[in-house]
Amino acid sequence: MNEILVAGHICLDIIPSLRAAVKLEPGRLIEVGQATISTGGAVSNTGQALHRLGVSTSLLGKVGDDLFGKAICHVLEGNGTGLSHGMIVSKEDPTSYTIVISLDSHDRTFLHAPGCNNTFTDMDVSDEALMNARLIHFGYPTLMAKMFEDDGRSLAALFRRAKQLGATTSLDVSLPDLASKAGKANWESILKRVLPFTDLFLPSIDEILFMLDRPNFESFGGSEIPVHEFERLAGRAFQCGAKVVAIKAGQRGLFLKTQSRLDDLGRGEPENLVQWENRTLWAPAYEVEVQGTTGAGDATIAGLLMGWIRSMEPEIALQGAVAVGACCCEKPDAVTGIKSWEETQDRIASGWQDEELSLPLDWEFAKGVFGKVG
């Protein structure tokens, strides 16, 4: 049995090397440097990060029977024998790809083609695959039309079946093109259908704000979102059914809030579950020289899931999560910066410097993370 099954969105990432910001204009040629070619999407990014950390992981995604699809399988196999075995090959639809425009100290811009991710449904994940894992992590239904259409019925059906078969469930999302069908979907309604079967909900602050409080998402307009909003939005996710909520906050680190009582979490629940109950924690990010931020959130999730599945204390799991995310940022792609768990822990123990983080007075620093007092 694998510890974790990572299913959902996968694509081919093409990341050109850029000297400065570019403006796309008709008729203009923009000279760029060498491109980094890698696999992308939650299946690749989180799945391969878990594999590099030493977690027994299976990957399940959908690719086309074309050059990009073959490239994805080749890259996966190069990073670990058998990692491509869970790829479903579609003869009708093309492989998904993304052109990633990534500059130091800037957020990324994506030119994305969904390809056969749009035809992926809950029936692409077999009962056998679910029964052969302690935890299923599903990523990016926001970029998979069949998974969010009809108020997310296919996504909810998958998570309901996973719970019935005894697996722990984890969900990650991405921020869609606001003008697309995904951007116009009623995500609060979708989450109310899916989160009752979701043990761990792992969005970014922008994503959860977009999904559960669209008016405030538009009003914040890129400004730093206050700390109390993280707590409020986690509470909204609890009301929808989630049990554990971890919110990625980029350079500000990772926020975690859990229900006061955790039960019925399936065979992937940690042995020290009581230590995870009723916690409000914030792990500051680690300082690194950023070469790219592609996949950093997915890598952070991989670190957190490893801490969870290996029954680590929440404080240790959060430190590991932000450390894995920081290592990812030291390379332009989403995978090659990830080190083994032992190397990552050694780096933390060596006195790796945190990014400066300012929190209200009712937070105190202990065991390497901030905890909410009272």
mmCIF file of C-alpha atoms in Angstrom, residues 1-367:
data_model
loop_
_atom_site.group_PDB
_atom_site.id
_atom_site.type_symbol
_atom_site.label_atom_id
_atom_site.label_comp_id
_atom_site.label_asym_id
_atom_site.label_seq_id
_atom_site.Cartn_x
_atom_site.Cartn_y
_atom_site.Cartn_z
ATOM 1 C CA MET A 1 0.000 0.000 0.000
ATOM 2 C CA ASN A 2 1.233 3.479 -0.887
ATOM 3 C CA GLU A 3 1.214 6.192 1.728
ATOM 4 C CA ILE A 4 -0.233 8.794 -0.645
ATOM 5 C CA LEU A 5 -2.011 8.819 -4.011
ATOM 6 C CA VAL A 6 -1.729 12.181 -5.791
ATOM 7 C CA ALA A 7 -4.397 12.605 -8.471
ATOM 8 C CA GLY A 8 -5.753 15.396 -10.640
ATOM 9 C CA HIS A 9 -4.143 17.956 -12.899
ATOM 10 C CA ILE A 10 -0.879 17.370 -14.784
ATOM 11 C CA CYS A 11 0.705 19.307 -17.644
ATOM 12 C CA LEU A 12 3.992 20.092 -19.345
ATOM 13 C CA ASP A 13 5.633 23.310 -18.108
ATOM 14 C CA ILE A 14 7.752 25.392 -20.469
ATOM 15 C CA ILE A 15 9.656 28.032 -18.472
ATOM 16 C CA PRO A 16 11.728 30.457 -20.603
ATOM 17 C CA SER A 17 14.618 32.298 -18.959
ATOM 18 C CA LEU A 18 13.812 36.027 -18.862
ATOM 19 C CA ARG A 19 16.061 38.991 -18.144
ATOM 20 C CA ALA A 20 13.248 41.439 -17.447
ATOM 21 C CA ALA A 21 9.486 41.773 -17.467
ATOM 22 C CA VAL A 22 7.902 41.321 -20.876
ATOM 23 C CA LYS A 23 4.838 42.839 -22.463
ATOM 24 C CA LEU A 24 3.033 40.729 -25.027
ATOM 25 C CA GLU A 25 2.313 42.892 -28.082
ATOM 26 C CA PRO A 26 1.282 41.916 -31.636
ATOM 27 C CA GLY A 27 4.192 41.711 -34.077
ATOM 28 C CA ARG A 28 6.883 41.938 -31.402
ATOM 29 C CA LEU A 29 9.729 39.422 -31.029
ATOM 30 C CA ILE A 30 11.053 39.045 -27.492
ATOM 31 C CA GLU A 31 14.424 37.331 -27.119
ATOM 32 C CA VAL A 32 14.599 34.915 -24.187
ATOM 33 C CA GLY A 33 17.153 32.495 -22.801
ATOM 34 C CA GLN A 34 17.215 28.732 -22.460
ATOM 35 C CA ALA A 35 13.919 27.133 -21.483
ATOM 36 C CA THR A 36 13.421 24.777 -18.577
ATOM 37 C CA ILE A 37 11.125 21.913 -19.591
ATOM 38 C CA SER A 38 9.421 20.126 -16.733
ATOM 39 C CA THR A 39 6.198 18.518 -15.732
ATOM 40 C CA GLY A 40 3.716 20.731 -13.928
ATOM 41 C CA GLY A 41 0.388 20.619 -12.154
ATOM 42 C CA ALA A 42 -0.434 19.220 -8.733
ATOM 43 C CA VAL A 43 0.115 15.568 -9.697
ATOM 44 C CA SER A 44 3.640 16.261 -10.876
ATOM 45 C CA ASN A 45 4.642 18.955 -8.404
ATOM 46 C CA THR A 46 3.235 17.569 -5.157
ATOM 47 C CA GLY A 47 3.655 13.941 -6.208
ATOM 48 C CA GLN A 48 7.311 14.209 -7.192
ATOM 49 C CA ALA A 49 8.117 16.342 -4.148
ATOM 50 C CA LEU A 50 6.652 13.624 -1.910
ATOM 51 C CA HIS A 51 8.690 11.021 -3.783
ATOM 52 C CA ARG A 52 11.907 13.014 -3.306
ATOM 53 C CA LEU A 53 11.097 13.397 0.392
ATOM 54 C CA GLY A 54 10.919 9.607 0.703
ATOM 55 C CA VAL A 55 7.149 9.089 0.868
ATOM 56 C CA SER A 56 5.783 6.080 -1.044
ATOM 57 C CA THR A 57 3.656 7.872 -3.624
ATOM 58 C CA SER A 58 1.626 6.964 -6.701
ATOM 59 C CA LEU A 59 0.658 9.514 -9.359
ATOM 60 C CA LEU A 60 -2.579 9.514 -11.351
ATOM 61 C CA GLY A 61 -3.240 11.996 -14.143
ATOM 62 C CA LYS A 62 -4.291 12.183 -17.778
ATOM 63 C CA VAL A 63 -2.100 12.930 -20.820
ATOM 64 C CA GLY A 64 -2.617 12.855 -24.560
ATOM 65 C CA ASP A 65 -1.141 10.368 -27.016
ATOM 66 C CA ASP A 66 1.169 13.053 -28.394
ATOM 67 C CA LEU A 67 4.682 14.479 -28.085
ATOM 68 C CA PHE A 68 3.912 16.477 -24.932
ATOM 69 C CA GLY A 69 2.292 13.424 -23.314
ATOM 70 C CA LYS A 70 5.329 11.289 -24.075
ATOM 71 C CA ALA A 71 7.564 14.035 -22.691
ATOM 72 C CA ILE A 72 5.620 14.061 -19.407
ATOM 73 C CA CYS A 73 5.951 10.291 -18.998
ATOM 74 C CA HIS A 74 9.661 10.468 -19.888
ATOM 75 C CA VAL A 75 10.331 13.179 -17.309
ATOM 76 C CA LEU A 76 8.378 11.328 -14.606
ATOM 77 C CA GLU A 77 10.266 8.090 -15.229
ATOM 78 C CA GLY A 78 13.559 9.976 -15.161
ATOM 79 C CA ASN A 79 12.731 11.204 -11.668
ATOM 80 C CA GLY A 80 11.613 7.833 -10.352
ATOM 81 C CA THR A 81 10.996 4.440 -11.911
ATOM 82 C CA GLY A 82 7.267 3.744 -12.051
ATOM 83 C CA LEU A 83 6.102 7.319 -11.480
ATOM 84 C CA SER A 84 4.482 7.412 -14.928
ATOM 85 C CA HIS A 85 2.579 4.138 -14.521
ATOM 86 C CA GLY A 86 -0.562 5.869 -13.288
ATOM 87 C CA MET A 87 -0.875 8.140 -16.316
ATOM 88 C CA ILE A 88 -4.051 7.615 -18.338
ATOM 89 C CA VAL A 89 -3.294 8.126 -22.056
ATOM 90 C CA SER A 90 -6.123 9.708 -24.028
ATOM 91 C CA LYS A 91 -6.196 9.150 -27.801
ATOM 92 C CA GLU A 92 -8.882 11.796 -28.306
ATOM 93 C CA ASP A 93 -7.581 14.845 -26.443
ATOM 94 C CA PRO A 94 -4.241 16.709 -26.389
ATOM 95 C CA THR A 95 -1.872 16.974 -23.461
ATOM 96 C CA SER A 96 -2.169 20.021 -21.247
ATOM 97 C CA TYR A 97 0.726 22.501 -21.248
ATOM 98 C CA THR A 98 1.648 25.764 -19.567
ATOM 99 C CA ILE A 99 4.050 28.521 -20.563
ATOM 100 C CA VAL A 100 5.292 29.925 -17.260
ATOM 101 C CA ILE A 101 6.522 33.529 -17.196
ATOM 102 C CA SER A 102 8.514 33.711 -13.969
ATOM 103 C CA LEU A 103 10.792 36.514 -12.766
ATOM 104 C CA ASP A 104 12.744 36.879 -9.538
ATOM 105 C CA SER A 105 10.699 38.634 -6.814
ATOM 106 C CA HIS A 106 7.583 38.663 -9.008
ATOM 107 C CA ASP A 107 4.529 36.443 -9.015
ATOM 108 C CA ARG A 108 4.192 34.199 -12.038
ATOM 109 C CA THR A 109 2.038 34.561 -15.158
ATOM 110 C CA PHE A 110 0.713 31.420 -16.838
ATOM 111 C CA LEU A 111 -0.400 30.776 -20.413
ATOM 112 C CA HIS A 112 -2.299 27.519 -19.907
ATOM 113 C CA ALA A 113 -3.978 24.986 -22.215
ATOM 114 C CA PRO A 114 -6.167 22.556 -20.181
ATOM 115 C CA GLY A 115 -6.084 19.767 -22.784
ATOM 116 C CA CYS A 116 -7.304 16.377 -21.599
ATOM 117 C CA ASN A 117 -7.482 17.532 -17.979
ATOM 118 C CA ASN A 118 -10.890 18.871 -19.014
ATOM 119 C CA THR A 119 -12.127 15.300 -19.672
ATOM 120 C CA PHE A 120 -10.904 13.834 -16.351
ATOM 121 C CA THR A 121 -13.776 12.603 -14.125
ATOM 122 C CA ASP A 122 -14.166 10.801 -10.810
ATOM 123 C CA MET A 123 -14.386 7.493 -12.697
ATOM 124 C CA ASP A 124 -10.770 7.915 -13.836
ATOM 125 C CA VAL A 125 -9.777 7.095 -10.241
ATOM 126 C CA SER A 126 -10.490 3.419 -9.606
ATOM 127 C CA ASP A 127 -11.567 1.830 -6.335
ATOM 128 C CA GLU A 128 -8.346 -0.176 -6.457
ATOM 129 C CA ALA A 129 -6.246 2.998 -6.585
ATOM 130 C CA LEU A 130 -8.154 4.449 -3.623
ATOM 131 C CA MET A 131 -7.869 1.261 -1.568
ATOM 132 C CA ASN A 132 -4.136 1.059 -2.275
ATOM 133 C CA ALA A 133 -3.362 4.373 -0.549
ATOM 134 C CA ARG A 134 -3.673 5.680 2.987
ATOM 135 C CA LEU A 135 -4.415 9.217 1.740
ATOM 136 C CA ILE A 136 -5.589 10.659 -1.571
ATOM 137 C CA HIS A 137 -4.518 14.189 -2.412
ATOM 138 C CA PHE A 138 -6.419 15.743 -5.327
ATOM 139 C CA GLY A 139 -5.108 18.896 -6.944
ATOM 140 C CA TYR A 140 -6.419 21.678 -9.173
ATOM 141 C CA PRO A 141 -10.040 20.745 -9.948
ATOM 142 C CA THR A 142 -10.310 24.444 -10.848
ATOM 143 C CA LEU A 143 -8.447 23.588 -14.098
ATOM 144 C CA MET A 144 -10.476 20.449 -14.867
ATOM 145 C CA ALA A 145 -13.881 21.182 -16.421
ATOM 146 C CA LYS A 146 -15.634 17.891 -15.600
ATOM 147 C CA MET A 147 -14.557 18.174 -11.958
ATOM 148 C CA PHE A 148 -16.139 21.583 -11.316
ATOM 149 C CA GLU A 149 -19.098 21.515 -13.704
ATOM 150 C CA ASP A 150 -22.564 20.711 -12.358
ATOM 151 C CA ASP A 151 -21.660 22.220 -8.961
ATOM 152 C CA GLY A 152 -18.713 19.860 -8.519
ATOM 153 C CA ARG A 153 -20.749 16.642 -8.477
ATOM 154 C CA SER A 154 -17.931 14.569 -9.976
ATOM 155 C CA LEU A 155 -15.383 15.913 -7.474
ATOM 156 C CA ALA A 156 -17.765 15.290 -4.581
ATOM 157 C CA ALA A 157 -18.482 11.768 -5.851
ATOM 158 C CA LEU A 158 -14.760 10.994 -5.863
ATOM 159 C CA PHE A 159 -14.222 12.276 -2.332
ATOM 160 C CA ARG A 160 -17.347 10.512 -1.037
ATOM 161 C CA ARG A 161 -16.141 7.226 -2.536
ATOM 162 C CA ALA A 162 -12.637 7.720 -1.139
ATOM 163 C CA LYS A 163 -14.075 8.174 2.352
ATOM 164 C CA GLN A 164 -16.336 5.137 1.954
ATOM 165 C CA LEU A 165 -13.251 3.089 1.044
ATOM 166 C CA GLY A 166 -11.402 4.287 4.146
ATOM 167 C CA ALA A 167 -8.915 6.768 2.671
ATOM 168 C CA THR A 168 -8.026 10.138 4.178
ATOM 169 C CA THR A 169 -8.808 12.956 1.726
ATOM 170 C CA SER A 170 -6.873 16.131 0.884
ATOM 171 C CA LEU A 171 -7.812 18.894 -1.559
ATOM 172 C CA ASP A 172 -5.737 21.618 -3.217
ATOM 173 C CA VAL A 173 -7.070 24.192 -5.670
ATOM 174 C CA SER A 174 -5.660 26.874 -7.947
ATOM 175 C CA LEU A 175 -6.820 30.343 -8.881
ATOM 176 C CA PRO A 176 -8.573 30.131 -12.270
ATOM 177 C CA ASP A 177 -8.749 32.655 -15.064
ATOM 178 C CA LEU A 178 -11.505 34.911 -13.741
ATOM 179 C CA ALA A 179 -13.031 35.227 -17.219
ATOM 180 C CA SER A 180 -13.169 31.449 -17.753
ATOM 181 C CA LYS A 181 -15.970 29.012 -16.878
ATOM 182 C CA ALA A 182 -14.024 28.037 -13.755
ATOM 183 C CA GLY A 183 -13.677 31.683 -12.786
ATOM 184 C CA LYS A 184 -17.425 32.176 -13.118
ATOM 185 C CA ALA A 185 -18.387 28.957 -11.309
ATOM 186 C CA ASN A 186 -20.034 29.133 -7.878
ATOM 187 C CA TRP A 187 -17.102 27.826 -5.841
ATOM 188 C CA GLU A 188 -18.769 28.326 -2.480
ATOM 189 C CA SER A 189 -21.540 25.998 -3.637
ATOM 190 C CA ILE A 190 -18.960 23.506 -4.954
ATOM 191 C CA LEU A 191 -17.038 23.532 -1.679
ATOM 192 C CA LYS A 192 -20.220 23.018 0.328
ATOM 193 C CA ARG A 193 -20.724 19.851 -1.722
ATOM 194 C CA VAL A 194 -17.104 18.600 -1.497
ATOM 195 C CA LEU A 195 -15.708 19.695 1.875
ATOM 196 C CA PRO A 196 -17.972 17.432 3.975
ATOM 197 C CA PHE A 197 -15.863 14.578 2.530
ATOM 198 C CA THR A 198 -12.567 16.487 2.783
ATOM 199 C CA ASP A 199 -10.221 16.001 5.727
ATOM 200 C CA LEU A 200 -7.494 18.478 4.705
ATOM 201 C CA PHE A 201 -8.255 21.604 2.650
ATOM 202 C CA LEU A 202 -5.067 23.317 1.438
ATOM 203 C CA PRO A 203 -5.700 26.521 -0.569
ATOM 204 C CA SER A 204 -3.676 29.718 -0.831
ATOM 205 C CA ILE A 205 -5.066 32.847 0.793
ATOM 206 C CA ASP A 206 -6.072 34.270 -2.599
ATOM 207 C CA GLU A 207 -7.799 31.022 -3.573
ATOM 208 C CA ILE A 208 -9.866 30.623 -0.416
ATOM 209 C CA LEU A 209 -10.799 34.315 -0.472
ATOM 210 C CA PHE A 210 -11.863 34.001 -4.122
ATOM 211 C CA MET A 211 -13.949 30.909 -3.390
ATOM 212 C CA LEU A 212 -15.576 31.820 -0.079
ATOM 213 C CA ASP A 213 -15.666 35.632 -0.119
ATOM 214 C CA ARG A 214 -15.538 36.927 -3.689
ATOM 215 C CA PRO A 215 -16.432 40.563 -2.781
ATOM 216 C CA ASN A 216 -13.446 40.857 -0.428
ATOM 217 C CA PHE A 217 -11.211 39.090 -2.951
ATOM 218 C CA GLU A 218 -11.930 41.908 -5.362
ATOM 219 C CA SER A 219 -11.659 44.668 -2.755
ATOM 220 C CA PHE A 220 -8.264 43.662 -1.367
ATOM 221 C CA GLY A 221 -6.799 44.112 -4.848
ATOM 222 C CA GLY A 222 -3.366 42.626 -4.152
ATOM 223 C CA SER A 223 -2.831 44.300 -0.768
ATOM 224 C CA GLU A 224 -1.566 42.238 2.160
ATOM 225 C CA ILE A 225 -4.503 40.356 3.621
ATOM 226 C CA PRO A 226 -4.874 40.814 7.411
ATOM 227 C CA VAL A 227 -4.150 37.932 9.768
ATOM 228 C CA HIS A 228 -7.709 37.816 11.112
ATOM 229 C CA GLU A 229 -8.939 37.067 7.586
ATOM 230 C CA PHE A 230 -7.023 33.774 7.608
ATOM 231 C CA GLU A 231 -8.836 32.710 10.763
ATOM 232 C CA ARG A 232 -12.210 33.878 9.481
ATOM 233 C CA LEU A 233 -11.833 32.063 6.157
ATOM 234 C CA ALA A 234 -10.677 28.872 7.860
ATOM 235 C CA GLY A 235 -13.853 29.121 9.934
ATOM 236 C CA ARG A 236 -15.903 29.440 6.743
ATOM 237 C CA ALA A 237 -14.226 26.287 5.414
ATOM 238 C CA PHE A 238 -15.066 24.496 8.676
ATOM 239 C CA GLN A 239 -18.705 25.484 8.214
ATOM 240 C CA CYS A 240 -18.575 23.871 4.758
ATOM 241 C CA GLY A 241 -17.253 20.632 6.280
ATOM 242 C CA ALA A 242 -13.430 20.725 6.243
ATOM 243 C CA LYS A 243 -11.611 19.421 9.317
ATOM 244 C CA VAL A 244 -8.070 20.724 8.806
ATOM 245 C CA VAL A 245 -7.355 23.940 6.873
ATOM 246 C CA ALA A 246 -3.851 25.029 5.875
ATOM 247 C CA ILE A 247 -3.600 28.317 3.980
ATOM 248 C CA LYS A 248 -0.490 29.115 1.925
ATOM 249 C CA ALA A 249 0.646 32.720 2.191
ATOM 250 C CA GLY A 250 3.739 32.945 -0.032
ATOM 251 C CA GLN A 251 6.602 34.813 1.646
ATOM 252 C CA ARG A 252 4.517 35.073 4.819
ATOM 253 C CA GLY A 253 4.594 31.296 5.273
ATOM 254 C CA LEU A 254 1.855 28.799 6.126
ATOM 255 C CA PHE A 255 -1.209 29.143 8.374
ATOM 256 C CA LEU A 256 -2.894 26.107 9.969
ATOM 257 C CA LYS A 257 -6.197 25.859 11.797
ATOM 258 C CA THR A 258 -7.884 22.627 12.886
ATOM 259 C CA GLN A 259 -11.245 21.667 14.304
ATOM 260 C CA SER A 260 -11.453 21.203 18.075
ATOM 261 C CA ARG A 261 -12.201 17.515 17.567
ATOM 262 C CA LEU A 262 -10.855 15.364 14.740
ATOM 263 C CA ASP A 263 -12.285 11.931 14.010
ATOM 264 C CA ASP A 264 -13.256 9.633 11.135
ATOM 265 C CA LEU A 265 -10.162 10.688 9.168
ATOM 266 C CA GLY A 266 -9.486 7.314 7.580
ATOM 267 C CA ARG A 267 -6.372 5.154 7.488
ATOM 268 C CA GLY A 268 -4.121 8.130 6.739
ATOM 269 C CA GLU A 269 -4.764 9.876 10.044
ATOM 270 C CA PRO A 270 -1.679 10.505 12.229
ATOM 271 C CA GLU A 271 -1.135 8.361 15.300
ATOM 272 C CA ASN A 272 -0.833 11.537 17.398
ATOM 273 C CA LEU A 273 -4.148 12.932 16.179
ATOM 274 C CA VAL A 274 -4.937 14.592 19.515
ATOM 275 C CA GLN A 275 -1.881 16.866 19.043
ATOM 276 C CA TRP A 276 -3.477 18.181 15.842
ATOM 277 C CA GLU A 277 -6.807 19.073 17.432
ATOM 278 C CA ASN A 278 -7.837 22.685 18.111
ATOM 279 C CA ARG A 279 -4.598 24.227 16.823
ATOM 280 C CA THR A 280 -4.011 27.660 15.285
ATOM 281 C CA LEU A 281 -0.412 27.916 14.051
ATOM 282 C CA TRP A 282 1.627 29.993 11.613
ATOM 283 C CA ALA A 283 5.026 28.947 10.267
ATOM 284 C CA PRO A 284 7.095 31.810 8.805
ATOM 285 C CA ALA A 285 8.820 31.171 5.487
ATOM 286 C CA TYR A 286 12.575 30.555 5.271
ATOM 287 C CA GLU A 287 14.916 32.978 3.519
ATOM 288 C CA VAL A 288 16.280 31.829 0.144
ATOM 289 C CA GLU A 289 17.672 33.336 -3.037
ATOM 290 C CA VAL A 290 14.641 32.939 -5.274
ATOM 291 C CA GLN A 291 15.229 31.533 -8.762
ATOM 292 C CA GLY A 292 11.537 30.860 -9.396
ATOM 293 C CA THR A 293 8.306 30.250 -7.513
ATOM 294 C CA THR A 294 6.811 27.611 -9.823
ATOM 295 C CA GLY A 295 5.432 24.775 -7.715
ATOM 296 C CA ALA A 296 6.364 26.336 -4.362
ATOM 297 C CA GLY A 297 2.857 25.964 -2.987
ATOM 298 C CA ASP A 298 2.666 22.350 -4.163
ATOM 299 C CA ALA A 299 6.023 21.621 -2.529
ATOM 300 C CA THR A 300 4.808 23.208 0.712
ATOM 301 C CA ILE A 301 1.797 20.895 0.620
ATOM 302 C CA ALA A 302 4.091 17.904 0.088
ATOM 303 C CA GLY A 303 6.046 18.803 3.213
ATOM 304 C CA LEU A 304 2.852 19.188 5.243
ATOM 305 C CA LEU A 305 1.368 15.914 3.991
ATOM 306 C CA MET A 306 4.591 14.106 4.857
ATOM 307 C CA GLY A 307 4.458 15.487 8.391
ATOM 308 C CA TRP A 308 0.817 14.438 8.649
ATOM 309 C CA ILE A 309 1.203 10.895 7.270
ATOM 310 C CA ARG A 310 4.332 10.290 9.391
ATOM 311 C CA SER A 311 2.595 11.453 12.619
ATOM 312 C CA MET A 312 4.924 14.392 13.296
ATOM 313 C CA GLU A 313 3.999 17.131 15.739
ATOM 314 C CA PRO A 314 2.100 19.916 13.938
ATOM 315 C CA GLU A 315 4.916 22.400 14.663
ATOM 316 C CA ILE A 316 7.486 20.103 13.040
ATOM 317 C CA ALA A 317 5.204 19.394 10.094
ATOM 318 C CA LEU A 318 4.651 23.117 9.442
ATOM 319 C CA GLN A 319 8.356 23.925 9.647
ATOM 320 C CA GLY A 320 9.046 21.096 7.226
ATOM 321 C CA ALA A 321 6.333 22.331 4.886
ATOM 322 C CA VAL A 322 7.694 25.865 4.547
ATOM 323 C CA ALA A 323 11.245 24.488 4.296
ATOM 324 C CA VAL A 324 10.323 22.260 1.349
ATOM 325 C CA GLY A 325 8.555 25.198 -0.293
ATOM 326 C CA ALA A 326 11.630 27.388 0.197
ATOM 327 C CA CYS A 327 13.936 24.756 -1.322
ATOM 328 C CA CYS A 328 11.655 24.620 -4.360
ATOM 329 C CA CYS A 329 12.166 28.376 -4.931
ATOM 330 C CA GLU A 330 15.922 27.901 -5.345
ATOM 331 C CA LYS A 331 15.390 26.377 -8.820
ATOM 332 C CA PRO A 332 13.274 27.659 -11.739
ATOM 333 C CA ASP A 333 11.231 24.456 -12.002
ATOM 334 C CA ALA A 334 8.971 22.779 -9.439
ATOM 335 C CA VAL A 335 11.008 19.679 -8.605
ATOM 336 C CA THR A 336 14.792 19.864 -8.776
ATOM 337 C CA GLY A 337 15.180 22.097 -5.729
ATOM 338 C CA ILE A 338 13.504 19.537 -3.437
ATOM 339 C CA LYS A 339 15.921 17.669 -1.156
ATOM 340 C CA SER A 340 15.457 14.515 0.902
ATOM 341 C CA TRP A 341 13.660 14.870 4.230
ATOM 342 C CA GLU A 342 16.933 14.271 6.081
ATOM 343 C CA GLU A 343 18.728 17.037 4.143
ATOM 344 C CA THR A 344 15.792 19.391 4.697
ATOM 345 C CA GLN A 345 15.760 18.715 8.437
ATOM 346 C CA ASP A 346 19.529 19.208 8.652
ATOM 347 C CA ARG A 347 19.168 22.596 6.987
ATOM 348 C CA ILE A 348 16.471 23.655 9.447
ATOM 349 C CA ALA A 349 18.616 22.497 12.380
ATOM 350 C CA SER A 350 21.611 24.463 11.069
ATOM 351 C CA GLY A 351 19.929 27.761 11.971
ATOM 352 C CA TRP A 352 18.248 28.561 8.653
ATOM 353 C CA GLN A 353 16.933 32.123 8.922
ATOM 354 C CA ASP A 354 13.195 32.818 8.838
ATOM 355 C CA GLU A 355 11.642 35.600 6.807
ATOM 356 C CA GLU A 356 10.544 38.442 9.085
ATOM 357 C CA LEU A 357 6.889 38.017 10.010
ATOM 358 C CA SER A 358 4.768 40.456 11.973
ATOM 359 C CA LEU A 359 1.741 39.044 13.799
ATOM 360 C CA PRO A 360 -0.608 40.585 16.408
ATOM 361 C CA LEU A 361 0.253 40.450 20.106
ATOM 362 C CA ASP A 362 -2.020 37.460 20.731
ATOM 363 C CA TRP A 363 0.426 35.235 18.842
ATOM 364 C CA GLU A 364 3.570 33.859 20.505
ATOM 365 C CA PHE A 365 6.625 32.142 19.028
ATOM 366 C CA ALA A 366 7.480 28.643 20.293
ATOM 367 C CA LYS A 367 8.937 25.455 18.772
#
